[in-house]
PDB file of N, CA, C and O in Angstrom:
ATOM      1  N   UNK B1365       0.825  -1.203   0.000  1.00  0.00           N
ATOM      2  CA  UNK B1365       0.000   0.000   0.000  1.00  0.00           C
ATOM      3  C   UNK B1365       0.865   1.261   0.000  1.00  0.00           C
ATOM      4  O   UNK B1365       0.529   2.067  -0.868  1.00  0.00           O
ATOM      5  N   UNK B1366       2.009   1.664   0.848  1.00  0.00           N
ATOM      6  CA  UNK B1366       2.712   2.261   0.859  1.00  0.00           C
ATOM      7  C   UNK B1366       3.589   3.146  -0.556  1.00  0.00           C
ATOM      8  O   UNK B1366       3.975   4.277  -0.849  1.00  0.00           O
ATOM      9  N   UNK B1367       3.554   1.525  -1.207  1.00  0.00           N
ATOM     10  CA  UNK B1367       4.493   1.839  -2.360  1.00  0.00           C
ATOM     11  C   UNK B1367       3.547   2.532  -3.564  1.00  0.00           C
ATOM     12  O   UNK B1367       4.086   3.428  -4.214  1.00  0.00           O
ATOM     13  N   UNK B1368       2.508   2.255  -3.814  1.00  0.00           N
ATOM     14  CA  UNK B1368       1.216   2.280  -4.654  1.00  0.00           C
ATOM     15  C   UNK B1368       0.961   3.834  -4.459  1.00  0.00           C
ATOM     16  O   UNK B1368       0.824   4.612  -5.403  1.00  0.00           O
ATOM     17  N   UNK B1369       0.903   4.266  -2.843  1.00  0.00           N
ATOM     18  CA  UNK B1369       0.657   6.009  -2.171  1.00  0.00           C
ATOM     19  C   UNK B1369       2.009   6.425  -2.739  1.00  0.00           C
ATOM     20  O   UNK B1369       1.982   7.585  -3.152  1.00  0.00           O
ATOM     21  N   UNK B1370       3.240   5.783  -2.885  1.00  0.00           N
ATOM     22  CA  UNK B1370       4.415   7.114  -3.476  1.00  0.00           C
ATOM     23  C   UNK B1370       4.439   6.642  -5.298  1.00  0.00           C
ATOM     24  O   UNK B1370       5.013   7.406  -6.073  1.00  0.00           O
ATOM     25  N   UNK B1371       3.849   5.502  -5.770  1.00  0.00           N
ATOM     26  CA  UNK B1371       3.725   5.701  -6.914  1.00  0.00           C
ATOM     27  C   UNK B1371       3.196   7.023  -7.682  1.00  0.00           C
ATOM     28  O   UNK B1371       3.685   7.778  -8.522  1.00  0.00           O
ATOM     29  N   UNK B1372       1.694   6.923  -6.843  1.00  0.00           N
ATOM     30  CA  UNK B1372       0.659   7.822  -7.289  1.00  0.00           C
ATOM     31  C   UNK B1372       1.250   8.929  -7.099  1.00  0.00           C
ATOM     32  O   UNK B1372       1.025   9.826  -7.912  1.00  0.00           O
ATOM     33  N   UNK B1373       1.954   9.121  -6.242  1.00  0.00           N
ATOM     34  CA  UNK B1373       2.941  10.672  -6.281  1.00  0.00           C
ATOM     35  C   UNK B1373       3.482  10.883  -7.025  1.00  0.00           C
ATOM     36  O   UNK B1373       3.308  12.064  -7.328  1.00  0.00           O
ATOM     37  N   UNK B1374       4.324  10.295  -7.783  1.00  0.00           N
ATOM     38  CA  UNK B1374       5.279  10.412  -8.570  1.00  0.00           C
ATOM     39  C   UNK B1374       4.397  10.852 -10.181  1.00  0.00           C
ATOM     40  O   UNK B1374       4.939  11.739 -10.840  1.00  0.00           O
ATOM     41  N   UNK B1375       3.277  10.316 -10.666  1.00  0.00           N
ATOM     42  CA  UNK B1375       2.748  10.883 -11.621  1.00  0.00           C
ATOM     43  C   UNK B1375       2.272  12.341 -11.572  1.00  0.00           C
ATOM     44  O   UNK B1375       1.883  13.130 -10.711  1.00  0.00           O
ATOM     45  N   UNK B1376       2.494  12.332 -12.966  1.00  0.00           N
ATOM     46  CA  UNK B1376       2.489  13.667 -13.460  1.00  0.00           C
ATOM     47  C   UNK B1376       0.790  14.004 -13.592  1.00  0.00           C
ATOM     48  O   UNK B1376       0.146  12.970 -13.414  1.00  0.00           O
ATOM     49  N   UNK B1377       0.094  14.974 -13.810  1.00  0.00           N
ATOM     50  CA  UNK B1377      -1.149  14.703 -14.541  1.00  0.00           C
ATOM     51  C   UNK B1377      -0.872  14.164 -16.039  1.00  0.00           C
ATOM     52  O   UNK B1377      -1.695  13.369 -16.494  1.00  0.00           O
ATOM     53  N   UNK B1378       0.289  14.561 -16.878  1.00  0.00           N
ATOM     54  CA  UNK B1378       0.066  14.282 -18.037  1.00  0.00           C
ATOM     55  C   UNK B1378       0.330  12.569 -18.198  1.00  0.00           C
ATOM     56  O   UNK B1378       0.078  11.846 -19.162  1.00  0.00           O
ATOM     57  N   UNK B1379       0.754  12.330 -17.266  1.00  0.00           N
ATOM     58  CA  UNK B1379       1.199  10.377 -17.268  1.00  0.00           C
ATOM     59  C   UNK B1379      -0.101   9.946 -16.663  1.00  0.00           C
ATOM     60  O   UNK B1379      -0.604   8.862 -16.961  1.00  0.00           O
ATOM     61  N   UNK B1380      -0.630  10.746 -15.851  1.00  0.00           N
ATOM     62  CA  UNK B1380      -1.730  10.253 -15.213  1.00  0.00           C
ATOM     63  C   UNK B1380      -2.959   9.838 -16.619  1.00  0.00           C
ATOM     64  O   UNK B1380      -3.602   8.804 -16.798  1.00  0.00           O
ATOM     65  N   UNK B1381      -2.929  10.656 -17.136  1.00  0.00           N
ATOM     66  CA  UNK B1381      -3.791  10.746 -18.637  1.00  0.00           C
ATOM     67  C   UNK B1381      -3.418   9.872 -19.404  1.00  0.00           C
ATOM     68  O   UNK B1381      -4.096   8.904 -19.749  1.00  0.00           O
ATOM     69  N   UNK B1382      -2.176  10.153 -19.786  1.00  0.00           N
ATOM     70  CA  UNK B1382      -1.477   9.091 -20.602  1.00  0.00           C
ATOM     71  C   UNK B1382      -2.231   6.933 -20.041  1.00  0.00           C
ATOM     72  O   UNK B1382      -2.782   6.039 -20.682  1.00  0.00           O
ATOM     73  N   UNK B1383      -1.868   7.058 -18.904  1.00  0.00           N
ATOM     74  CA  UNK B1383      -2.152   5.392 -18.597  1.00  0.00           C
ATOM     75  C   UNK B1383      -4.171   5.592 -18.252  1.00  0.00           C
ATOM     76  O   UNK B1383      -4.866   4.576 -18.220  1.00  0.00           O
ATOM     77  N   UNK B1384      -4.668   6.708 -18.083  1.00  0.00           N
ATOM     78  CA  UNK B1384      -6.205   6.331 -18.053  1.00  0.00           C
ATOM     79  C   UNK B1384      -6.586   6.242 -19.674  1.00  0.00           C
ATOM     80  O   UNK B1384      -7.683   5.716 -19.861  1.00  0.00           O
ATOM     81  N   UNK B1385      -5.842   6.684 -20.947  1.00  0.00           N
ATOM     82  CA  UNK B1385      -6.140   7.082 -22.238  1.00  0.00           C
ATOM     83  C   UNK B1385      -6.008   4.836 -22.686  1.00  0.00           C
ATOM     84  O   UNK B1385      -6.786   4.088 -23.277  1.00  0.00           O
ATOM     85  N   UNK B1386      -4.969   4.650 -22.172  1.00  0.00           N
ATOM     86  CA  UNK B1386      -4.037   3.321 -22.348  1.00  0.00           C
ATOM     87  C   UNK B1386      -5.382   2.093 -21.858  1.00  0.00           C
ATOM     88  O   UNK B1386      -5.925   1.182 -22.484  1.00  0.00           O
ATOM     89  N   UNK B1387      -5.512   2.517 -20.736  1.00  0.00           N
ATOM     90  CA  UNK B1387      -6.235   2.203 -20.127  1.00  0.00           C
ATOM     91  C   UNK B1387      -7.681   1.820 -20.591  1.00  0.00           C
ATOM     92  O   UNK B1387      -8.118   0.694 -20.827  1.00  0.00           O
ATOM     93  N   UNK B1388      -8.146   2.704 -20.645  1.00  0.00           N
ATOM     94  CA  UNK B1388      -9.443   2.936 -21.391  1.00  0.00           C
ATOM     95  C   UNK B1388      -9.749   2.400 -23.204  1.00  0.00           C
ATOM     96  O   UNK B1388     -10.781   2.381 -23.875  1.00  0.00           O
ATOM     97  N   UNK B1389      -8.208   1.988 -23.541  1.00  0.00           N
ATOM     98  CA  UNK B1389      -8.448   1.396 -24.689  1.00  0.00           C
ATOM     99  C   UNK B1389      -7.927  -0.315 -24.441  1.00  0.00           C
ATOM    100  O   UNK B1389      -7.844  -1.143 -25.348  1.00  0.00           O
ATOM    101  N   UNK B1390      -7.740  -0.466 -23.570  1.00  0.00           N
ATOM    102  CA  UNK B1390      -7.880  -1.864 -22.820  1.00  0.00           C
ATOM    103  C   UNK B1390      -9.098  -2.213 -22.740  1.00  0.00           C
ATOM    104  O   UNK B1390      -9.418  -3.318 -23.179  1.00  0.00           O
ATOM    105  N   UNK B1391     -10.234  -1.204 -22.059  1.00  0.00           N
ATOM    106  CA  UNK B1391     -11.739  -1.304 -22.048  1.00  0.00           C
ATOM    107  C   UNK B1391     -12.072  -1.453 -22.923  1.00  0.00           C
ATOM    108  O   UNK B1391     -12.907  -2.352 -22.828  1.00  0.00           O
ATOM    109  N   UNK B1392     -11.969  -1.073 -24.102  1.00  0.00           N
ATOM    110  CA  UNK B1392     -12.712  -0.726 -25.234  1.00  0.00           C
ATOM    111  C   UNK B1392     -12.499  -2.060 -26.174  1.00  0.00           C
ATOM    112  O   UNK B1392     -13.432  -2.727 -26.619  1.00  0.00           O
ATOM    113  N   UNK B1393     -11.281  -2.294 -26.369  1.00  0.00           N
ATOM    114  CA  UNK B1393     -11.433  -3.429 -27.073  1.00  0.00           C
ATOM    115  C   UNK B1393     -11.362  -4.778 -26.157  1.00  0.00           C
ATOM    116  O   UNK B1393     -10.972  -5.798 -26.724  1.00  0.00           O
ATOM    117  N   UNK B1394     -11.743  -4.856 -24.659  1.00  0.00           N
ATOM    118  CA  UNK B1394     -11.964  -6.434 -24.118  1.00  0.00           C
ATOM    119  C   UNK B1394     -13.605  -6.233 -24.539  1.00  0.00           C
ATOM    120  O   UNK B1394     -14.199  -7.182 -25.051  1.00  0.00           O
ATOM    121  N   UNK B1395     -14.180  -5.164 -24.333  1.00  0.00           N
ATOM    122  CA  UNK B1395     -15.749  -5.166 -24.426  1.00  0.00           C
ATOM    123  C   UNK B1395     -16.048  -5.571 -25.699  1.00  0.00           C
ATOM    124  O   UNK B1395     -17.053  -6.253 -25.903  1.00  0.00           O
ATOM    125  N   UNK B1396     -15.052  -5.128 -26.889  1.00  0.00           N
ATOM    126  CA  UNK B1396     -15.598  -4.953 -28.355  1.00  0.00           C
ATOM    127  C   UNK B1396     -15.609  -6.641 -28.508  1.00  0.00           C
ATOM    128  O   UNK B1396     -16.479  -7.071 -29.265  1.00  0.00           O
ATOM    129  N   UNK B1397     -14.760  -7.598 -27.885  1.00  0.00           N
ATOM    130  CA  UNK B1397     -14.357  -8.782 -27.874  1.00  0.00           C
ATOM    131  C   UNK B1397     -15.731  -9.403 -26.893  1.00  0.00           C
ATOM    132  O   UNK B1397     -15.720 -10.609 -27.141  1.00  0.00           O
ATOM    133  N   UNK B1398     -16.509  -9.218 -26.233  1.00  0.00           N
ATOM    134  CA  UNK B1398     -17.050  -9.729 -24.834  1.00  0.00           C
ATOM    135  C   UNK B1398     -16.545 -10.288 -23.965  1.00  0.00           C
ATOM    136  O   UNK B1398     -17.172 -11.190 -23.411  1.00  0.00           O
ATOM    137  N   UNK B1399     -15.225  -9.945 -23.539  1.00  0.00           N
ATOM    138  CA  UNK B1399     -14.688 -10.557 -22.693  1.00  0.00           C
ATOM    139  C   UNK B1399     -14.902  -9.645 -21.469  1.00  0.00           C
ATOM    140  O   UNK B1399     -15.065  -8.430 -21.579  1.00  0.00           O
ATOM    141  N   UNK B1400     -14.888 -10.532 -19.895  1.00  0.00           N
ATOM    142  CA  UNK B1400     -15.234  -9.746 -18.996  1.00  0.00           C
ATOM    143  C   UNK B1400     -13.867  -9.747 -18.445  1.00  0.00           C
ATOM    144  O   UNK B1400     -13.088 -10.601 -18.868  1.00  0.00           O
ATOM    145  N   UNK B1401     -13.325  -8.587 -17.223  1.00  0.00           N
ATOM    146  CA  UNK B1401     -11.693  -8.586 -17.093  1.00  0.00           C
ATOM    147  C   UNK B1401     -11.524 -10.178 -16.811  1.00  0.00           C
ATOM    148  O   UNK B1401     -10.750 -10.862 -17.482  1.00  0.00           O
ATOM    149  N   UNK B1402     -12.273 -10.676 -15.817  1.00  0.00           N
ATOM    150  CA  UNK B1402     -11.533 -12.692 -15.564  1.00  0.00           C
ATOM    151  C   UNK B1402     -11.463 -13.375 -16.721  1.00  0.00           C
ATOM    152  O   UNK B1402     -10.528 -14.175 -16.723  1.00  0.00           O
ATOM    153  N   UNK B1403     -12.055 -13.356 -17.628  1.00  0.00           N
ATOM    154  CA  UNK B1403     -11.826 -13.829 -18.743  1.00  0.00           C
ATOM    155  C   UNK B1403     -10.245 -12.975 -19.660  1.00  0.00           C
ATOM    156  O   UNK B1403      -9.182 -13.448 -20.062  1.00  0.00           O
ATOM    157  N   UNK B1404     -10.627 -12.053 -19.668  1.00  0.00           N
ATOM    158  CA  UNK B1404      -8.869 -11.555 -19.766  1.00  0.00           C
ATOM    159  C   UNK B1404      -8.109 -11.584 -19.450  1.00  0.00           C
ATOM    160  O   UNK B1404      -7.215 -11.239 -20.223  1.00  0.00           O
ATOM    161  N   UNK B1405      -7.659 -12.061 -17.887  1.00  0.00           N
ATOM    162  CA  UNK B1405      -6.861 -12.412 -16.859  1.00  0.00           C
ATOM    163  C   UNK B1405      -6.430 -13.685 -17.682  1.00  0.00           C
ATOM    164  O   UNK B1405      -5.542 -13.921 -18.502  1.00  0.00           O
ATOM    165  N   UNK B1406      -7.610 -14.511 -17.012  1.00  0.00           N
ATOM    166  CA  UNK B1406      -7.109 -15.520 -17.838  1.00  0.00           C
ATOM    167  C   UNK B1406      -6.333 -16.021 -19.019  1.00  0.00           C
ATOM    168  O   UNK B1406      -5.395 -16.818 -19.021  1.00  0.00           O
ATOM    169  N   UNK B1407      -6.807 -15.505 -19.854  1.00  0.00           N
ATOM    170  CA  UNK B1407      -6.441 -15.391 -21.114  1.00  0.00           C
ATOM    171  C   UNK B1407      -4.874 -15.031 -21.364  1.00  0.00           C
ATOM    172  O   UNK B1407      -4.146 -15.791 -22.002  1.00  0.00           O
ATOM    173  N   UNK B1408      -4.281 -13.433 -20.635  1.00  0.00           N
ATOM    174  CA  UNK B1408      -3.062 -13.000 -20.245  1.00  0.00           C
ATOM    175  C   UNK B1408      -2.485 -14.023 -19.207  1.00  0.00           C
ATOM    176  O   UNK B1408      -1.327 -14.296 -19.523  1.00  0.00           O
ATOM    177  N   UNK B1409      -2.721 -14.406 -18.551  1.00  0.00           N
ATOM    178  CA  UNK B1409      -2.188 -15.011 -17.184  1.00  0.00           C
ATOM    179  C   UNK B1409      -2.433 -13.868 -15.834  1.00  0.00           C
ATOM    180  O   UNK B1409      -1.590 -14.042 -14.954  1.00  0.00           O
ATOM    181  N   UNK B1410      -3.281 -12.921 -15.582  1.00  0.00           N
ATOM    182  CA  UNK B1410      -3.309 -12.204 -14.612  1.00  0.00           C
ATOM    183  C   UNK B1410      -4.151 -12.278 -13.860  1.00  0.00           C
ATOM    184  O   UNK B1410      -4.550 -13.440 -13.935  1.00  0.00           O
ATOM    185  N   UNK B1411      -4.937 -11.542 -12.849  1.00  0.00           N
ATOM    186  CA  UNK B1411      -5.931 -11.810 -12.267  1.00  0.00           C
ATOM    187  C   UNK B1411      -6.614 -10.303 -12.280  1.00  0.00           C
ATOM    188  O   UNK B1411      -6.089  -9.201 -12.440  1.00  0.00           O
ATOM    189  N   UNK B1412      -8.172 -10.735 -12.019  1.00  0.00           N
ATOM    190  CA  UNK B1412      -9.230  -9.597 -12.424  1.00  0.00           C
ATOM    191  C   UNK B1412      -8.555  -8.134 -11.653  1.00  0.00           C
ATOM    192  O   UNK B1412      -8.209  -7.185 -12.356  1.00  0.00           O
ATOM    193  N   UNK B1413      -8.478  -8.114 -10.742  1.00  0.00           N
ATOM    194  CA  UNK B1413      -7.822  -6.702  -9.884  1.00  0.00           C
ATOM    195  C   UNK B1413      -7.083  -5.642 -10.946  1.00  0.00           C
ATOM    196  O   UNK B1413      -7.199  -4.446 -11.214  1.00  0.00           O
ATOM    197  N   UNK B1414      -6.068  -7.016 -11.501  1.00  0.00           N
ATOM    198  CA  UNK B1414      -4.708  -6.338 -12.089  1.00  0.00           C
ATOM    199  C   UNK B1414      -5.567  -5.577 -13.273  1.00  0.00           C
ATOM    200  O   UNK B1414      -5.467  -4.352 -13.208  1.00  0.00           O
ATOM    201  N   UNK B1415      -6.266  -6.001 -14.181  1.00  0.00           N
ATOM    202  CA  UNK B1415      -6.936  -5.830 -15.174  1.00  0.00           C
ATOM    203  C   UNK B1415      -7.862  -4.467 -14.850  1.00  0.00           C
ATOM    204  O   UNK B1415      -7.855  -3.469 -15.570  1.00  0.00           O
ATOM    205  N   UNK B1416      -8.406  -4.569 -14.018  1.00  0.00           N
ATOM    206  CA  UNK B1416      -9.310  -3.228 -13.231  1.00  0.00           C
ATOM    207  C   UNK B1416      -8.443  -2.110 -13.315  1.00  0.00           C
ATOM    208  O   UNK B1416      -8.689  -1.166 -14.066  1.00  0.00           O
ATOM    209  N   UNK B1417      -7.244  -2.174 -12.443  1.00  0.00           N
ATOM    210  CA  UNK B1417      -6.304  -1.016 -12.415  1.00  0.00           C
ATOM    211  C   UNK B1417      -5.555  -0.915 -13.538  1.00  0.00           C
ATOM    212  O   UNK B1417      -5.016   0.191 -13.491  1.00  0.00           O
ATOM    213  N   UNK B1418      -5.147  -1.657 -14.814  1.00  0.00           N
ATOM    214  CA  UNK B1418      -4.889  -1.220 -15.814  1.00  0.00           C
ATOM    215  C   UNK B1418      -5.594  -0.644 -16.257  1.00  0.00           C
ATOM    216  O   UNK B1418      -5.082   0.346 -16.779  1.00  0.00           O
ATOM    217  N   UNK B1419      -7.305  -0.734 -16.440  1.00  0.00           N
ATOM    218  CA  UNK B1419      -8.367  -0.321 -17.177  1.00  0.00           C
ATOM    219  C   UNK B1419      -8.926   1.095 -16.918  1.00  0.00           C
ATOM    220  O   UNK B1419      -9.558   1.823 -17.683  1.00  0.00           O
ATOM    221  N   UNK B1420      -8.451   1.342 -15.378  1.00  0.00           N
ATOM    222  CA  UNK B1420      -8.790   2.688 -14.774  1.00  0.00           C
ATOM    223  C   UNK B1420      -7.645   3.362 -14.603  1.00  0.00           C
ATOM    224  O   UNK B1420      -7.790   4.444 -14.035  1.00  0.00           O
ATOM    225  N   UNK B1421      -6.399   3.030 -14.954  1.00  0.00           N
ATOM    226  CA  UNK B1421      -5.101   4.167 -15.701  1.00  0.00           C
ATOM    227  C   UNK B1421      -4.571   4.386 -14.057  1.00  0.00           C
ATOM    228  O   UNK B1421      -4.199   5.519 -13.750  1.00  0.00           O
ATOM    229  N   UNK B1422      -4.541   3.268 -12.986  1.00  0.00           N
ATOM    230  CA  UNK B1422      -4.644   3.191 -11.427  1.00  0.00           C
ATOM    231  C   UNK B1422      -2.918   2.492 -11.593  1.00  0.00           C
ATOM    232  O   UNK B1422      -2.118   2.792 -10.706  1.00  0.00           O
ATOM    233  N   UNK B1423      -2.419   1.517 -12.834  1.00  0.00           N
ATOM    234  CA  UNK B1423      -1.597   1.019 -12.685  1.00  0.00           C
ATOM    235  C   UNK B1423      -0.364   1.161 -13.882  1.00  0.00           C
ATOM    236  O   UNK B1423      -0.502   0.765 -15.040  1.00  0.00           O
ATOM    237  N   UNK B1424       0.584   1.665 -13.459  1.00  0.00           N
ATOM    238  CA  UNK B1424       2.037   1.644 -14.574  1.00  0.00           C
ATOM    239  C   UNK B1424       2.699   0.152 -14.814  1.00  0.00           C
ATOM    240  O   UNK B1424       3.616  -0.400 -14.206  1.00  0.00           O
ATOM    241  N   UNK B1425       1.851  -0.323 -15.986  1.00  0.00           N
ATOM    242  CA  UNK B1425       2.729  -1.714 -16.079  1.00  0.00           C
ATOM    243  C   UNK B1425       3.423  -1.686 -17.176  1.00  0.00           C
ATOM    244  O   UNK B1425       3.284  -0.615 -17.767  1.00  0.00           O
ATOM    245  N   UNK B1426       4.310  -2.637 -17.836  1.00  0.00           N
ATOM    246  CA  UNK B1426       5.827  -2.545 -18.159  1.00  0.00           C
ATOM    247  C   UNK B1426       5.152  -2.553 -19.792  1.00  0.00           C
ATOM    248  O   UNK B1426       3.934  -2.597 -19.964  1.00  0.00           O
ATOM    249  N   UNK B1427       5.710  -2.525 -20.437  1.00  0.00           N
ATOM    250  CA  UNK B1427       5.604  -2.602 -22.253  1.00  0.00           C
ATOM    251  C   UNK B1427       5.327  -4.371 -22.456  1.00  0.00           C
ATOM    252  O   UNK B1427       4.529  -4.831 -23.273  1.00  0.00           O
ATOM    253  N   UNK B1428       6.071  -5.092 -21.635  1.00  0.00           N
ATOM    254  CA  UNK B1428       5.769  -6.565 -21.543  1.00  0.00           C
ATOM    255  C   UNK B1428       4.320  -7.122 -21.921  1.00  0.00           C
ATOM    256  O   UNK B1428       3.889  -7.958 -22.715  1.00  0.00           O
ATOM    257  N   UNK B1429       3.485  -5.792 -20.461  1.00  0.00           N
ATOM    258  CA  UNK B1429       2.429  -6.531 -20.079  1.00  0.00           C
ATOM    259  C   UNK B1429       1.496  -5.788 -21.182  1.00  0.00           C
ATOM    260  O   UNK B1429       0.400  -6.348 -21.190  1.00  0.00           O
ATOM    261  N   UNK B1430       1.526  -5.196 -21.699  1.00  0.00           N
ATOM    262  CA  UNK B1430       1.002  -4.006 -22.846  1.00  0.00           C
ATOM    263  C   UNK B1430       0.459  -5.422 -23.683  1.00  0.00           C
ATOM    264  O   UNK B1430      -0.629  -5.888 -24.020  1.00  0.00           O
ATOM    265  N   UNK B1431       2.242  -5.890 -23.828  1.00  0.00           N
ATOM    266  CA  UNK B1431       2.189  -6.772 -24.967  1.00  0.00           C
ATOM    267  C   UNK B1431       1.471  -7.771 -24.917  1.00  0.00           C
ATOM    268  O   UNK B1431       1.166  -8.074 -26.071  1.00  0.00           O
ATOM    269  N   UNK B1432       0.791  -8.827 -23.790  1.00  0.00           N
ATOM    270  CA  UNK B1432       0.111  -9.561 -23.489  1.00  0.00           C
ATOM    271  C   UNK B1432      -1.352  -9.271 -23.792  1.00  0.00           C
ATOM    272  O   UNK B1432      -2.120 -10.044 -24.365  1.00  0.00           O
ATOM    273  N   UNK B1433      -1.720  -7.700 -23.199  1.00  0.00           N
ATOM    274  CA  UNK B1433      -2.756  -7.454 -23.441  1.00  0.00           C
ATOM    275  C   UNK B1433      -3.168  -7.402 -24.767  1.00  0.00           C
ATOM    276  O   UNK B1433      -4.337  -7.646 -25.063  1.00  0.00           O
ATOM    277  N   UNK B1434      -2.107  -7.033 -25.819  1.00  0.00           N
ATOM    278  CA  UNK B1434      -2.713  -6.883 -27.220  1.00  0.00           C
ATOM    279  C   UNK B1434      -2.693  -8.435 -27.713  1.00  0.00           C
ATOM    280  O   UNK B1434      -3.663  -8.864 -28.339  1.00  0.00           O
ATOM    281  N   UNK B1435      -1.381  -9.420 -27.374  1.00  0.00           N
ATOM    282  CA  UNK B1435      -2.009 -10.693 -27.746  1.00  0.00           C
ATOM    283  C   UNK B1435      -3.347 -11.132 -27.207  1.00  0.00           C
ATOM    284  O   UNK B1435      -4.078 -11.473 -28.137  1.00  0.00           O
ATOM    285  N   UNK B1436      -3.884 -11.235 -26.095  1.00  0.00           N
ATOM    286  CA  UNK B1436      -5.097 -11.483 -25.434  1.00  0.00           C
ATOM    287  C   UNK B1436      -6.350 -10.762 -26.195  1.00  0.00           C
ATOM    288  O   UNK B1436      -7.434 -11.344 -26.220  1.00  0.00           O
ATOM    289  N   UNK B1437      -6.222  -9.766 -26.679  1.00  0.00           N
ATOM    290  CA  UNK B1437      -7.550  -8.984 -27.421  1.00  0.00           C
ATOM    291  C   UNK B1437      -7.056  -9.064 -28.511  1.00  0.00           C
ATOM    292  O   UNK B1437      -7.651  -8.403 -29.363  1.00  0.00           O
ATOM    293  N   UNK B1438      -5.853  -9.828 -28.983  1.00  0.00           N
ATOM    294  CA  UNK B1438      -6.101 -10.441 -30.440  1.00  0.00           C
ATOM    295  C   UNK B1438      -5.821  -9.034 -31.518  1.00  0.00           C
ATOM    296  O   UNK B1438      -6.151  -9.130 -32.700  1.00  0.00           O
ATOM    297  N   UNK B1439      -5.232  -7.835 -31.017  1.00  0.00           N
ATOM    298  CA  UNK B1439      -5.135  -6.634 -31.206  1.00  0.00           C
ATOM    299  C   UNK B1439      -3.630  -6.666 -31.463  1.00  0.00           C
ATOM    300  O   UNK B1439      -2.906  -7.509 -30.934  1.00  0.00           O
ATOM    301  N   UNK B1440      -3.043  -5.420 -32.556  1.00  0.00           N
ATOM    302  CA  UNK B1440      -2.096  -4.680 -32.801  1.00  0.00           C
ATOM    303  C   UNK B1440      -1.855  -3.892 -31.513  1.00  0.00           C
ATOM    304  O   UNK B1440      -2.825  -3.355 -30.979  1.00  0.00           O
ATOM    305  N   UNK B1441      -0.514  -3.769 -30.919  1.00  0.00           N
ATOM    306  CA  UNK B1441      -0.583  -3.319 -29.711  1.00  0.00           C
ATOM    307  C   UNK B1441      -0.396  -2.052 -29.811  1.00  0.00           C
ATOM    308  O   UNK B1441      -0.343  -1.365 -28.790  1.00  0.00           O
ATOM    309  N   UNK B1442      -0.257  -1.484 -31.106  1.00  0.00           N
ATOM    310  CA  UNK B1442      -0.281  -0.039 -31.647  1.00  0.00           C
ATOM    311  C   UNK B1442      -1.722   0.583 -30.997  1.00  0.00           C
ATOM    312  O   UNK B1442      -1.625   1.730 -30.561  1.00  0.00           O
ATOM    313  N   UNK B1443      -2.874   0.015 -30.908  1.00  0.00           N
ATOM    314  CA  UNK B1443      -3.706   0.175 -30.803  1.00  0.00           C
ATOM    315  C   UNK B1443      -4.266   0.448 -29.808  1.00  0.00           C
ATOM    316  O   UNK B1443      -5.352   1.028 -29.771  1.00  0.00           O
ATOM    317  N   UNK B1444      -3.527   0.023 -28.701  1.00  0.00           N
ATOM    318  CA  UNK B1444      -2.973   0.732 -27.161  1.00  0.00           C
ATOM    319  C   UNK B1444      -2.988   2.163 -27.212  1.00  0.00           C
ATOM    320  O   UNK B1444      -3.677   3.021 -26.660  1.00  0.00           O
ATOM    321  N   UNK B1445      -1.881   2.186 -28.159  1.00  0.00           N
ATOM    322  CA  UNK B1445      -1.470   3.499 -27.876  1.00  0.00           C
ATOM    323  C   UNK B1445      -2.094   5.076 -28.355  1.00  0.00           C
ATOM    324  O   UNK B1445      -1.755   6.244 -28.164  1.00  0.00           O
ATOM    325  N   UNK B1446      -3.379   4.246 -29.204  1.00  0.00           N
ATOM    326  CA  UNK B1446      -4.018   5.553 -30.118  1.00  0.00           C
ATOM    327  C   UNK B1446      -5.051   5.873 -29.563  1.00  0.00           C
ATOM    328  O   UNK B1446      -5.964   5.067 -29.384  1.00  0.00           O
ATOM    329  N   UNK B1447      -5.102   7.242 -29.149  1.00  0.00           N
ATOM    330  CA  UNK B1447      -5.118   8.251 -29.353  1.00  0.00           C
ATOM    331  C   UNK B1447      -5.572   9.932 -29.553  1.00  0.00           C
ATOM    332  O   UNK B1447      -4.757  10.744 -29.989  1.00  0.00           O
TER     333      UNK B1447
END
């Protein structure tokens, strides 16, 4: 918990935007797919939580996990990033 309270410090508003923009296109295409986040978890190897806080721009995860997510939604991971 600790570490999560000096994460959130450390963002900027514009990074803050940046991972809810990221985020929010995580939403967009698990829904366009019908997948619910446990079913995406799954799918990635993660669990529903992790998926929540990616989806609400709550979590900075690595380019790795980006990459999982676009294999899992079957997506160009360019597509993350637009825009």
């Amino acid at each position: 918990k600790k570490r999560d309270a000096m994460q959130k410090q450390r963002f900027t508003p514009a990074k803050k935007k940046f991972l809810k923009k990221v985020g929010g296109n995580i939403k967009k295409y698990r829904k366009e797919k019908n997948l619910s986040q446990q079913e995406l978890g799954y799918l990635i190897d993660t669990d529903k939580p992790h998926i929540s806080r990616a989806e609400s721009g709550a979590h900075n995860f690595s380019i790795l996990t980006a990459m999982r997510f676009a294999e899992g939604l079957e997506i160009d991971i360019r597509k993350l990033f637009e825009f």
